[in-house]
CSV table of C-alpha atoms and ligand atoms in Angstrom, one decimal:
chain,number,residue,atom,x,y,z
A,1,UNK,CA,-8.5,2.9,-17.1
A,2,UNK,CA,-12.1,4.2,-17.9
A,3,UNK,CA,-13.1,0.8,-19.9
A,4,UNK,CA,-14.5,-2.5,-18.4
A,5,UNK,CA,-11.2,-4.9,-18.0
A,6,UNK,CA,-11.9,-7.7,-21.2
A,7,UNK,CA,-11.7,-10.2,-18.2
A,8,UNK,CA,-14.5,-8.9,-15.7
A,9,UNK,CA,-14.0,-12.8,-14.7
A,10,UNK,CA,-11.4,-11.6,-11.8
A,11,UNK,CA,-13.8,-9.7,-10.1
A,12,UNK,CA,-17.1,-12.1,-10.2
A,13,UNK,CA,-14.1,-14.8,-8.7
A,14,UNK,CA,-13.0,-12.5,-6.0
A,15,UNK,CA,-16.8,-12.0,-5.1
A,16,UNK,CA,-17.3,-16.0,-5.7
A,17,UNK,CA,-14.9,-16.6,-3.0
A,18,UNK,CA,-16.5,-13.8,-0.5
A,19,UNK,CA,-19.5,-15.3,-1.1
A,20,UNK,CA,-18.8,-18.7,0.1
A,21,UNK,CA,-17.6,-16.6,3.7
A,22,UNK,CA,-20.2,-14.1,4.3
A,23,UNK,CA,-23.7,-16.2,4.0
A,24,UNK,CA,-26.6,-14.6,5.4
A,25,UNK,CA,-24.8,-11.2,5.7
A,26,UNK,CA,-24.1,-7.6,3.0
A,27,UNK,CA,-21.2,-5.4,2.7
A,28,UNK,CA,-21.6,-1.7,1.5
A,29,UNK,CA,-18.2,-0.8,-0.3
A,30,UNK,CA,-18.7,2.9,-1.4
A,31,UNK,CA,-16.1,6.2,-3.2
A,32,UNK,CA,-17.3,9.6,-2.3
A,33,UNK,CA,-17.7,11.4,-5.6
A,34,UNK,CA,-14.4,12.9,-6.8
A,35,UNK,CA,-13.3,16.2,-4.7
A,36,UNK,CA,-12.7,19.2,-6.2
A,37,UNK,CA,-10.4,21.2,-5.0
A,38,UNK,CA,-11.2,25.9,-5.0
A,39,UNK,CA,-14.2,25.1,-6.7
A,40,UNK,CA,-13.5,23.9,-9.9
A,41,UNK,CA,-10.4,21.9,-10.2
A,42,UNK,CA,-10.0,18.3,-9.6
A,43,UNK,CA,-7.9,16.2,-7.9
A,44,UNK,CA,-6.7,12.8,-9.1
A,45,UNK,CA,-8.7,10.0,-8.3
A,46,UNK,CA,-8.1,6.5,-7.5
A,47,UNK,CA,-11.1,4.2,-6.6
A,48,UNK,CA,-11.1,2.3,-3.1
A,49,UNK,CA,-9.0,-0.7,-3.1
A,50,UNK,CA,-11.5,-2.8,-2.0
A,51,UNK,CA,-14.3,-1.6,-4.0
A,52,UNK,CA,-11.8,-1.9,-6.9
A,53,UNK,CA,-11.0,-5.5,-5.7
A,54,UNK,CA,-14.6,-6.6,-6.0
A,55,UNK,CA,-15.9,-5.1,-8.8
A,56,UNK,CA,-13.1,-3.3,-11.0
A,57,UNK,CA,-15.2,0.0,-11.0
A,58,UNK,CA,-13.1,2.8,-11.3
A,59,UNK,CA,-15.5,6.0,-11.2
A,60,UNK,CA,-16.1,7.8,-8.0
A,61,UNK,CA,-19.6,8.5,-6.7
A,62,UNK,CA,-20.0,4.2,-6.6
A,63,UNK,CA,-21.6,2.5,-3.6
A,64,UNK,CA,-21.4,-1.4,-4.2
A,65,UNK,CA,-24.1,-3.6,-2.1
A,66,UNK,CA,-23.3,-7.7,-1.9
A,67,UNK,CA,-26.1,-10.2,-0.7
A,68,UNK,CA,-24.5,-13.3,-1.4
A,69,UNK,CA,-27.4,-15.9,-2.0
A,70,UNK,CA,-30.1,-13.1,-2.7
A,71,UNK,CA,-31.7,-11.6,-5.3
A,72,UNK,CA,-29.9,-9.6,-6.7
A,73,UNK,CA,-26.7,-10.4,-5.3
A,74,UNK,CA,-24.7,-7.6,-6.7
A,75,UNK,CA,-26.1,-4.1,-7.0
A,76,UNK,CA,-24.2,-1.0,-7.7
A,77,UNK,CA,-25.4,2.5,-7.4
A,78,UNK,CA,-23.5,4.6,-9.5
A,79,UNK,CA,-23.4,8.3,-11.5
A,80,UNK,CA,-25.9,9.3,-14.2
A,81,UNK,CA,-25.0,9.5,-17.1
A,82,UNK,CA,-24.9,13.4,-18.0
A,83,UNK,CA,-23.2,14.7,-21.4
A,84,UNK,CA,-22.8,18.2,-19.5
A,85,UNK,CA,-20.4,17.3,-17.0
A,86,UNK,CA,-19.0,14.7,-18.8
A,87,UNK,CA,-17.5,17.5,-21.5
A,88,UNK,CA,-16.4,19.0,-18.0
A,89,UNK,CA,-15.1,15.5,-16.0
A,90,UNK,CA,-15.0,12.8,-19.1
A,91,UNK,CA,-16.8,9.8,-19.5
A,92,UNK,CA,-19.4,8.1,-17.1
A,93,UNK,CA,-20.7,4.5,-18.2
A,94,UNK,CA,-24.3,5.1,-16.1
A,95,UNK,CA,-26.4,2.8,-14.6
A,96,UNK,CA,-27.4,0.6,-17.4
A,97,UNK,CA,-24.0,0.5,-19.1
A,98,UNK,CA,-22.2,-0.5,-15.9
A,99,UNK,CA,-24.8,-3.1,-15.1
A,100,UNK,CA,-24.2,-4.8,-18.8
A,101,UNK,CA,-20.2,-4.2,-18.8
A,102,UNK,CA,-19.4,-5.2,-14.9
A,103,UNK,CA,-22.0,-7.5,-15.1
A,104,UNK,CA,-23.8,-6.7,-11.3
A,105,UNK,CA,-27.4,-8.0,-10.7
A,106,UNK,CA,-29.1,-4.8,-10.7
A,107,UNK,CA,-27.6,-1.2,-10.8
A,108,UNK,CA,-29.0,2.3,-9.8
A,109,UNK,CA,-28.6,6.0,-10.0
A,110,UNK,CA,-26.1,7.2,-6.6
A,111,UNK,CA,-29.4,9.1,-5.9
A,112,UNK,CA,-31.8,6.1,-4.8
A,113,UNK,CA,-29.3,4.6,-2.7
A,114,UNK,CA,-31.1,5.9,0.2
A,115,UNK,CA,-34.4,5.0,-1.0
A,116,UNK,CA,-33.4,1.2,-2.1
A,117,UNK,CA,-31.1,0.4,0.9
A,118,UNK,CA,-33.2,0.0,3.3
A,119,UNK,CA,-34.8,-2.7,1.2
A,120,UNK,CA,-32.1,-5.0,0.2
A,121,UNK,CA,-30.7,-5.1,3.8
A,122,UNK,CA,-34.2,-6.8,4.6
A,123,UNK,CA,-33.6,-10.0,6.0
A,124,UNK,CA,-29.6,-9.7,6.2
A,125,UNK,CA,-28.2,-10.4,9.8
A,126,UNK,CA,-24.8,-8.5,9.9
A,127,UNK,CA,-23.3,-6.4,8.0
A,128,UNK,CA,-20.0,-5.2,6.7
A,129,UNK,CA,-19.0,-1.9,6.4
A,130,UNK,CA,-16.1,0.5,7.6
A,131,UNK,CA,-17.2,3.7,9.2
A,132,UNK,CA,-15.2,7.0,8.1
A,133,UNK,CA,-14.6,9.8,10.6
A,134,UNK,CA,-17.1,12.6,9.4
A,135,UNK,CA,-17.6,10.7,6.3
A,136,UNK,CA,-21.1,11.7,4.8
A,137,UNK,CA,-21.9,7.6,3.8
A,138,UNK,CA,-21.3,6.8,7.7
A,139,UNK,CA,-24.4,9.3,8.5
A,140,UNK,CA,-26.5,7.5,5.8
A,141,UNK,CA,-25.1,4.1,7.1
A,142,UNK,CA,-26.4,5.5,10.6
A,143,UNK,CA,-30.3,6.7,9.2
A,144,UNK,CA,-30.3,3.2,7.6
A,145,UNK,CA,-29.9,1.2,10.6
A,146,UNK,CA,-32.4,3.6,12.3
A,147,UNK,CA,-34.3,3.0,9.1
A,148,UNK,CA,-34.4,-0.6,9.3
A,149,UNK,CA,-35.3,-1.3,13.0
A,150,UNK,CA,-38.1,1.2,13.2
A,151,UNK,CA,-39.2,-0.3,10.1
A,152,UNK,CA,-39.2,-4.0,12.0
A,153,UNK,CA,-41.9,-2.0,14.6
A,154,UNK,CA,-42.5,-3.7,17.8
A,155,UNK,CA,-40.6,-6.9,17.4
A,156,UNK,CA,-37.7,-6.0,19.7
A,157,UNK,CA,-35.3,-6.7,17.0
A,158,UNK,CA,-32.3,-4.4,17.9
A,159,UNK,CA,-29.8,-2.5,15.0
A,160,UNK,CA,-28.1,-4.6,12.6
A,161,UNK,CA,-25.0,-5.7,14.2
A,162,UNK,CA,-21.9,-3.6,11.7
A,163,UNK,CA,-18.7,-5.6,11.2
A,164,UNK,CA,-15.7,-3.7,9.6
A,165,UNK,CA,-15.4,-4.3,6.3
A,166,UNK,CA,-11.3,-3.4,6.0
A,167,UNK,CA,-10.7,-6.3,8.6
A,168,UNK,CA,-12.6,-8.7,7.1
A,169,UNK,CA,-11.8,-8.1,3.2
A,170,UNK,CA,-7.8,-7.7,4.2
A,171,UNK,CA,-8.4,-11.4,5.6
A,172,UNK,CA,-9.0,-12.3,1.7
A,173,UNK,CA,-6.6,-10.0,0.3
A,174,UNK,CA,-3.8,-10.8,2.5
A,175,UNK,CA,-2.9,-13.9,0.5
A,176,UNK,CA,-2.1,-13.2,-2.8
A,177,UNK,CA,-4.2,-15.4,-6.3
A,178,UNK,CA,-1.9,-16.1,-9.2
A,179,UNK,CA,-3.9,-12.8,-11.1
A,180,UNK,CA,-2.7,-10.7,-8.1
A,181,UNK,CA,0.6,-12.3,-8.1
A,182,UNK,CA,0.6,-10.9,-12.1
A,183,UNK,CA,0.4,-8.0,-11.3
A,184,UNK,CA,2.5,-7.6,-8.5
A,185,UNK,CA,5.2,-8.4,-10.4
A,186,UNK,CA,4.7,-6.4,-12.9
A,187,UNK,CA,4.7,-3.2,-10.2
A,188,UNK,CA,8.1,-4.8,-8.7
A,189,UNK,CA,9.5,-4.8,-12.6
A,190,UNK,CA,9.3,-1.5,-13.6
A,191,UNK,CA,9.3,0.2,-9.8
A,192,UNK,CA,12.9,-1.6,-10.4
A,193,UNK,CA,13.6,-0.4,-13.4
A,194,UNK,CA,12.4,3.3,-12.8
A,195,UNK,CA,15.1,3.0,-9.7
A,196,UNK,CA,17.9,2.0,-12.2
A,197,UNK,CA,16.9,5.0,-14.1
A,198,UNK,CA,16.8,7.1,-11.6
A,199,UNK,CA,20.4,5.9,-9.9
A,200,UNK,CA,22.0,6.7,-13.3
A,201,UNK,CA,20.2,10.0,-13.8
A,202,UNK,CA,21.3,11.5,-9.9
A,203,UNK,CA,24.1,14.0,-9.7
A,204,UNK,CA,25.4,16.8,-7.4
A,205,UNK,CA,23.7,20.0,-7.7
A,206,UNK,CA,20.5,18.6,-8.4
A,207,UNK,CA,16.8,18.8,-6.9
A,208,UNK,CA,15.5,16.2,-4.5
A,209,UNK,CA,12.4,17.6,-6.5
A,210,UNK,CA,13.8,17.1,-10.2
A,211,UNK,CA,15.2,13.3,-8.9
A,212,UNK,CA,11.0,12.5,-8.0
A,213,UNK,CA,10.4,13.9,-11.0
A,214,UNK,CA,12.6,11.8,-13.5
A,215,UNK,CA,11.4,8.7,-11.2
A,216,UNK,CA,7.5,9.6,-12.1
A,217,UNK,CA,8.4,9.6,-15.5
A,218,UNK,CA,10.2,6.7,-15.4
A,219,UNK,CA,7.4,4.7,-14.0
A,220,UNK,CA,4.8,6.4,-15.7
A,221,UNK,CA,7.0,5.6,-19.0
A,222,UNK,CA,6.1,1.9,-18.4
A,223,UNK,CA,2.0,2.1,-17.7
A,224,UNK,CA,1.9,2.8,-14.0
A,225,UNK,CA,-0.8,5.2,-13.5
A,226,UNK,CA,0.8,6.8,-10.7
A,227,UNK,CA,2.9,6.5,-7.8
A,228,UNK,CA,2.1,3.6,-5.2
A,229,UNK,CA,2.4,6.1,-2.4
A,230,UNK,CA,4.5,9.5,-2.3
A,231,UNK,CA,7.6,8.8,-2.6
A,232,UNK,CA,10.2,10.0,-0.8
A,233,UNK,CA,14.0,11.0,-2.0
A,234,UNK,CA,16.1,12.1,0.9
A,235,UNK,CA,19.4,13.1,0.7
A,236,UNK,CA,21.9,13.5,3.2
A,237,UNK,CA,20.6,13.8,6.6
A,238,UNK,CA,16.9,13.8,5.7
A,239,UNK,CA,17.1,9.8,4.8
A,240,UNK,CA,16.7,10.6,8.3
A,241,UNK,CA,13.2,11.7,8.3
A,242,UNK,CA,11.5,8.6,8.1
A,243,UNK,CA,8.3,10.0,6.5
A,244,UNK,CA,10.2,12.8,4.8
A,245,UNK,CA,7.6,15.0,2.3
A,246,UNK,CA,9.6,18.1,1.3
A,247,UNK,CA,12.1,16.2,-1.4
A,248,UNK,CA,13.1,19.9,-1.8
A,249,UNK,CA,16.8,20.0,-0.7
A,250,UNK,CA,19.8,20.0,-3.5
A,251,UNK,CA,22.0,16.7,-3.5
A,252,UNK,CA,25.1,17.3,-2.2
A,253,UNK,CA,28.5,15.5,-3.3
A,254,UNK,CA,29.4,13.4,-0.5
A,255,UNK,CA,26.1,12.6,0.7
A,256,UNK,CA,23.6,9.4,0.4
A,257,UNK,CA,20.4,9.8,-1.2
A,258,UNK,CA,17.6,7.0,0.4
A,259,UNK,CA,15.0,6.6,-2.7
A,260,UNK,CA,11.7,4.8,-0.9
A,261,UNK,CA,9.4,5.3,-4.3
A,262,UNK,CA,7.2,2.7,-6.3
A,263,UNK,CA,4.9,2.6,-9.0
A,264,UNK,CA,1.4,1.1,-9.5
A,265,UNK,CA,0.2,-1.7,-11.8
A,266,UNK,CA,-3.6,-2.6,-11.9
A,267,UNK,CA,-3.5,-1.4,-8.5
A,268,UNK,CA,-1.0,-3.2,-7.0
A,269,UNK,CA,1.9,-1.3,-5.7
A,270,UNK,CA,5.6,-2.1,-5.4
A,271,UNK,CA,7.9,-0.2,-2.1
A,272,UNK,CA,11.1,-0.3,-2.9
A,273,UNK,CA,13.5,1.8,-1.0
A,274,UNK,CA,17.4,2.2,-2.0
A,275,UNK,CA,20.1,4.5,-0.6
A,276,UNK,CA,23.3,5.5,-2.1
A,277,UNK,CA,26.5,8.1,-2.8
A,278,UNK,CA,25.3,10.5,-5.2
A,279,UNK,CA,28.8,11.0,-6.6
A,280,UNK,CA,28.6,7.3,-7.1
A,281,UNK,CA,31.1,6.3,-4.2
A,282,UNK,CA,30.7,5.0,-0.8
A,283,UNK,CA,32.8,6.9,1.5
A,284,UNK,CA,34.5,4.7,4.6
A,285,UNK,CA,31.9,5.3,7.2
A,286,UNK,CA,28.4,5.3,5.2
A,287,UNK,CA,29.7,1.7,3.7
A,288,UNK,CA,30.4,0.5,6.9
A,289,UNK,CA,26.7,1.7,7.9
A,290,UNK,CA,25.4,0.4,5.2
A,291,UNK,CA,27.0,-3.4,5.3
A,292,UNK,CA,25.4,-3.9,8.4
A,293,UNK,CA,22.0,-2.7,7.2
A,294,UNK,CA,22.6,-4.6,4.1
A,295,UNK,CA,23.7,-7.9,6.5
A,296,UNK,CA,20.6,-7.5,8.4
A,297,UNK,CA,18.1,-7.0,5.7
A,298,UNK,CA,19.7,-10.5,3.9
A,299,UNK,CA,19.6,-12.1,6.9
A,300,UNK,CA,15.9,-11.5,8.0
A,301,UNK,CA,15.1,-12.6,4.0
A,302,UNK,CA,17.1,-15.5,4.2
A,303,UNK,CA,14.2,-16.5,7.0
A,304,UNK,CA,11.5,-16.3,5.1
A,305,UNK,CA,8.9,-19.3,5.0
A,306,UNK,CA,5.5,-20.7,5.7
A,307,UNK,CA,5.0,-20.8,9.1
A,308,UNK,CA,7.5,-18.3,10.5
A,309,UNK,CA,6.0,-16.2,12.6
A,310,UNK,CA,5.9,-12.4,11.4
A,311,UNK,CA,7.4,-11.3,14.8
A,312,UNK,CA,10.4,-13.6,14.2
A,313,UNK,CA,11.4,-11.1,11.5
A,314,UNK,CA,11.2,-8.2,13.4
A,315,UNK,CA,13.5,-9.6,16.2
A,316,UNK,CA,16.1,-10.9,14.2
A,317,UNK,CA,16.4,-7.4,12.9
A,318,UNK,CA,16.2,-5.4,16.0
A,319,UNK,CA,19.2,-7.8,17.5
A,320,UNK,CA,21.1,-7.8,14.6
A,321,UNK,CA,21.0,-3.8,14.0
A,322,UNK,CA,21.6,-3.5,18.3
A,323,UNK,CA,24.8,-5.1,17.3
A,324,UNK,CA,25.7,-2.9,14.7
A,325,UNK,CA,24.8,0.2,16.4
A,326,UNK,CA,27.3,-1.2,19.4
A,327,UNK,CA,29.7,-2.0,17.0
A,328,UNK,CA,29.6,1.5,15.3
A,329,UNK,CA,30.0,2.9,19.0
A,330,UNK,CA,26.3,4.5,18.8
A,331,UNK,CA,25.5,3.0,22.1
A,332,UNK,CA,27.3,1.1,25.3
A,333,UNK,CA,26.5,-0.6,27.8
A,334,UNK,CA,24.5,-4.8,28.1
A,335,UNK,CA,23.0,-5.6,24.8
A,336,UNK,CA,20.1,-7.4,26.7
A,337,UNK,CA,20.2,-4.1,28.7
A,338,UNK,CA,19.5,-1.9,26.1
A,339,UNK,CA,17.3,-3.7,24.0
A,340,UNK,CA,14.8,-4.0,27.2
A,341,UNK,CA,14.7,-0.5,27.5
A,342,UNK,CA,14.2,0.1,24.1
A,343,UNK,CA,17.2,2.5,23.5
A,344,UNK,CA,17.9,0.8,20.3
A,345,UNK,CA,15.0,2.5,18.7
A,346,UNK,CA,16.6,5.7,19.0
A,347,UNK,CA,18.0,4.3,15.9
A,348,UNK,CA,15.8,1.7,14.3
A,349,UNK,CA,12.3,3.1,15.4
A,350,UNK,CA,10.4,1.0,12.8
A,351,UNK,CA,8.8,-2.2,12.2
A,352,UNK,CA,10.7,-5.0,10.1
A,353,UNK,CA,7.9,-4.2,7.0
A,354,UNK,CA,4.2,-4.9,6.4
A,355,UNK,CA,1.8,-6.0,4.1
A,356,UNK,CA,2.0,-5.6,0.5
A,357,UNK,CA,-0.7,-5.4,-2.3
A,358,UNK,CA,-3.2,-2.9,-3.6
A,359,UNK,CA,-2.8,-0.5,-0.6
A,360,UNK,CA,1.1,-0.1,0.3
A,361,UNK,CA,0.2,-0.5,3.2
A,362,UNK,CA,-1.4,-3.6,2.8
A,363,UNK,CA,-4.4,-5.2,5.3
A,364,UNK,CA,-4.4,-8.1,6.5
A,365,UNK,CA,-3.8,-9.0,10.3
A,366,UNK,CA,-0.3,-9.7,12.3
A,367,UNK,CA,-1.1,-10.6,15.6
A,368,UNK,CA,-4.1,-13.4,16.6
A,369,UNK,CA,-6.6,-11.0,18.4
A,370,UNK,CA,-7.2,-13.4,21.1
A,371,UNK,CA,-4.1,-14.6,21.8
A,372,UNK,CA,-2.0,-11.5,21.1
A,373,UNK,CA,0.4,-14.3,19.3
A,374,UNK,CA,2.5,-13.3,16.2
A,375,UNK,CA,0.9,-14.5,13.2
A,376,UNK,CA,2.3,-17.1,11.1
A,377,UNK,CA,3.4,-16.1,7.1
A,378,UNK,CA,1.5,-18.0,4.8
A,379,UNK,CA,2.6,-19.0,1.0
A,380,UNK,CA,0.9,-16.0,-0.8
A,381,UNK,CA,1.2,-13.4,1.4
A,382,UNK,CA,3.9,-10.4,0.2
A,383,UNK,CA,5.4,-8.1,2.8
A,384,UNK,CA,8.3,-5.6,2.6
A,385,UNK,CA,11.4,-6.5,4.6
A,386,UNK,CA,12.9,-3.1,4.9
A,387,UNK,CA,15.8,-2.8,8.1
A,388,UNK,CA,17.1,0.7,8.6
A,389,UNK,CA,19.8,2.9,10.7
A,390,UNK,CA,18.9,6.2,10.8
A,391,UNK,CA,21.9,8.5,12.7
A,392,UNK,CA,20.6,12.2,13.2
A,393,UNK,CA,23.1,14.6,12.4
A,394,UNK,CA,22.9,16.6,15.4
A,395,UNK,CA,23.7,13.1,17.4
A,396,UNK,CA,26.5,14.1,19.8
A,397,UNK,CA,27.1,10.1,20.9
A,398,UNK,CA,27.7,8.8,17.4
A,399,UNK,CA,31.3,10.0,15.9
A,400,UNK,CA,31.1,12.6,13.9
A,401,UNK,CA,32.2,10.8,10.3
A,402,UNK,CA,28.4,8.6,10.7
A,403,UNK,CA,26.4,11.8,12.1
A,404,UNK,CA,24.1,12.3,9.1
A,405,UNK,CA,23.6,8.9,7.9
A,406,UNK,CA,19.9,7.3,7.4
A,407,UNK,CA,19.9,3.9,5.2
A,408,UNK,CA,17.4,1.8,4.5
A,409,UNK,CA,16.8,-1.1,2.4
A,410,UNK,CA,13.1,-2.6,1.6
A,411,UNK,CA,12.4,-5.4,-0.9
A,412,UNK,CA,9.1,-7.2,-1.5
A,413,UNK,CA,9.3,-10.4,-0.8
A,414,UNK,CA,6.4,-13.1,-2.2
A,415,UNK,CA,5.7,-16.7,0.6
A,416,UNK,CA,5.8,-19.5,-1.6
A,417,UNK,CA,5.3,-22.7,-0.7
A,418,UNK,CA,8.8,-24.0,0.2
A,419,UNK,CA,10.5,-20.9,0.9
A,420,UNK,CA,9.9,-17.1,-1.1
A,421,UNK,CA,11.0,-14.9,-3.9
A,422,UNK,CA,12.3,-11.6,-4.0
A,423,UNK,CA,10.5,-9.4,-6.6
A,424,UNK,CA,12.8,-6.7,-6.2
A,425,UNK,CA,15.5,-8.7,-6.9
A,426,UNK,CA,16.5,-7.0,-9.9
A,427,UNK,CA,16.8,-3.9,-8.1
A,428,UNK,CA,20.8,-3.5,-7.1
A,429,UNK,CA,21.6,-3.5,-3.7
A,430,UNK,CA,25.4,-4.4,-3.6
A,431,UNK,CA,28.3,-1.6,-2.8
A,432,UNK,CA,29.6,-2.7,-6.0
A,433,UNK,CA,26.9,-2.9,-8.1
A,434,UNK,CA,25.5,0.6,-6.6
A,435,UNK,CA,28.5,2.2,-6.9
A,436,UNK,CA,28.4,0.8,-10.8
A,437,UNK,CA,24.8,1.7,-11.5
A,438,UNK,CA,25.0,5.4,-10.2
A,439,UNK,CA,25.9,7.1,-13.2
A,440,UNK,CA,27.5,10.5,-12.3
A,441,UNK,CA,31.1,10.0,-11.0
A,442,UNK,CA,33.4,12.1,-9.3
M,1,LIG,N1,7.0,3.6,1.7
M,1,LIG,C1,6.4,3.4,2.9
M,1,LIG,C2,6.9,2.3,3.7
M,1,LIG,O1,8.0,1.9,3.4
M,1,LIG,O2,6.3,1.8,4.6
M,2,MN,MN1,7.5,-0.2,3.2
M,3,MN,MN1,8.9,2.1,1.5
């Protein structure tokens, strides 16, 4: 979306609400200009979350300066306008268009920013930005700083204290307005129906590749402008691979396939994940797997409300699935026993979910710092609840009919006030309704 959203109201209430938390201090948001890739090709680019967040700016080569309660308050330095590399790269809007049409203050070519910053951090006692690692903006962050305290001469003054910006943004974005609930949902709708799509379009002989395929078109069929994160279709013993990139094997006919793929809406991203039989049917030993993932991930749901804390969530599951993996004869021995020594994450190495929102995932923070205590859910936060069982196939102490097996089930799940909603609910979960939805049959 190269066009000014009609409502540019969003952003300047995003920034309203900053504002009223960050007196007396500026950020620096900033998007390298877009890489290019053996010397002429590009890559696809997708503007920082926050900097998208703040000011709905979506061409790289942007640095966005706040000074809430100065003059100006918003400036952005952004890319000339330049009709030769626009035939070559496509439209820019240029300093004086994106001042009018995202309404900042006061807007500049990328090219002064080192000349003008120095000036509007005058007088600004902390500032928020997030250093990079080898990041050319950090080394022009650093010359500022140097910049400003030599320019303060012999007053003793010391560097402008940096916060990080990520930390203190995700504190805002971490709870969810009724815009960003919009368009949530909207991601959870059609990352659900792109998984539909997809369940009814799998079959044996096929590509891992040509399954991701069908689900980017699928999701790119209903607006998303790409995918939330890259998804990742394991069959068989890759589900378990828990970051699995290859999605090059061929689907075999008695395996599970574990789909963990989402699209993006206005920049908010569903993360779905689903696993099931190819050939459409549950054979004895990957339903029996599965139940008890399934059990779990209901369960820990179930428990979702203001004031829970997030840690709560994670326990539940890590008892629940230590009792599966006993059941299923994966491991012996004192449940108390095992889970102290942490044996049960041979199986279930992951966290219970995370954040949700523009980043998949999302900021925002889960422990107090101080305290070290679990943080509490809040209506408006959205997390993914996503259990999982992951049995690699070369595992000698699990029977041979589950070696293989990796499931796991993630929904997004919205605090409300007296309770939550699932906004993947529409995505089907149930033996029965899997086994209906898959579309090839044997
Ligand atoms: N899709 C990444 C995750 O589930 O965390
Ligand atoms: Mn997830
Ligand atoms: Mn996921």
């Amino acid at each position: 979306m190269r066009t000014p959203l009609e409502n540019m109201k969003l952003f300047a209430d995003r920034r309203q609400k900053l504002a009223g938390m960050m007196q007396g201090s500026a950020l620096i948001l900033s998007a390298p200009e877009e890489t290019i890739r053996n010397g002429s090709v590009h890559n696809s680019f997708r503007q920082d979350s926050n900097l998208y967040y703040l000011t709905g700016y979506e061409e790289s080569g942007t640095i966005f300066v706040f000074r809430p309660g100065m003059t100006p308050e918003t400036v952005m330095f952004v890319r000339k306008k330049d009709t030769e590399r626009e035939t070559w790269d496509g439209f820019r809007f240029g300093p004086d268009e994106a001042q009018k049409q995202f309404r900042m203050d006061k807007t500049y070519p990328i090219e002064d920013f080192s000349k003008e910053i120095c000036g509007l951090l005058k007088g600004v006692d902390k500032l928020y930005y997030r250093f990079y690692k080898n990041a050319e903006m950090d080394t022009k962050i650093r010359e500022t700083l140097l910049d400003l305290k030599v320019s303060q001469g012999r007053s003793g003054f010391g560097l402008l204290p940096v916060f990080d910006s990520d930390e203190f943004l995700g504190e805002l974005r971490v709870i969810k307005s009724e815009a960003d609930i919009l368009n949530h949902r909207r991601a959870c709708e059609l990352t659900c129906e792109a998984h539909i799509e997809t369940m009814k379009y799998v079959k044996p002989g096929m590509s891992e590749r040509e399954v991701h395929g069908y689900f980017i078109y699928q999701i790119m069929k209903r607006g998303a402008a790409r995918e939330g994160y890259g998804g990742i279709f394991a069959s068989g013993a890759n589900a378990c691979t828990l970051h699995y990139v290859f999605n090059d094997a061929t689907l075999k006919n008695n395996e599970l396939l574990l789909v963990d793929a989402a699209g993006e809406h206005n920049y908010f991203t569903s993360d779905i994940t689903r696993s099931y039989p190819i050939n459409g049917k549950f054979t004895d030993a990957q339903a029996q797997v599965y139940e008890g993932v399934l059990k779990v991930q209901k369960t820990v749901i179930s428990m979702v409300k203001p004031g829970l804390p997030f840690q709560e969530m994670h326990d539940t599951a890590s008892s629940m699935l230590t009792d599966l993996m006993l059941d299923l004869g994966l491991l012996s021995g004192r449940k108390d026993d095992i889970m102290k020594s942490g044996q049960h994450k041979k199986y279930y190495p992951h966290g219970i979910g995370h954040f949700l929102g523009m980043d998949v995932h999302d900021s925002g923070l889960y422990f107090n710092k101080k305290s070290g205590e679990s943080r509490k859910i809040e209506a408006g936060m959205v997390f993914t609840v996503e259990p999982g069982l992951y049995i690699p196939a070369n595992d000698h102490a699990a029977s041979a009919e589950y070696r293989g097996i990796g499931i796991r089930i993630e929904d997004n799940i919205l605090v409300t006030h007296n309770g939550h909603e699932n906004m993947t609910q529409r995505c089907p979960k149930e033996i029965a309704d899997l086994e209906r939805t898959v579309g090839y049959k044997n």
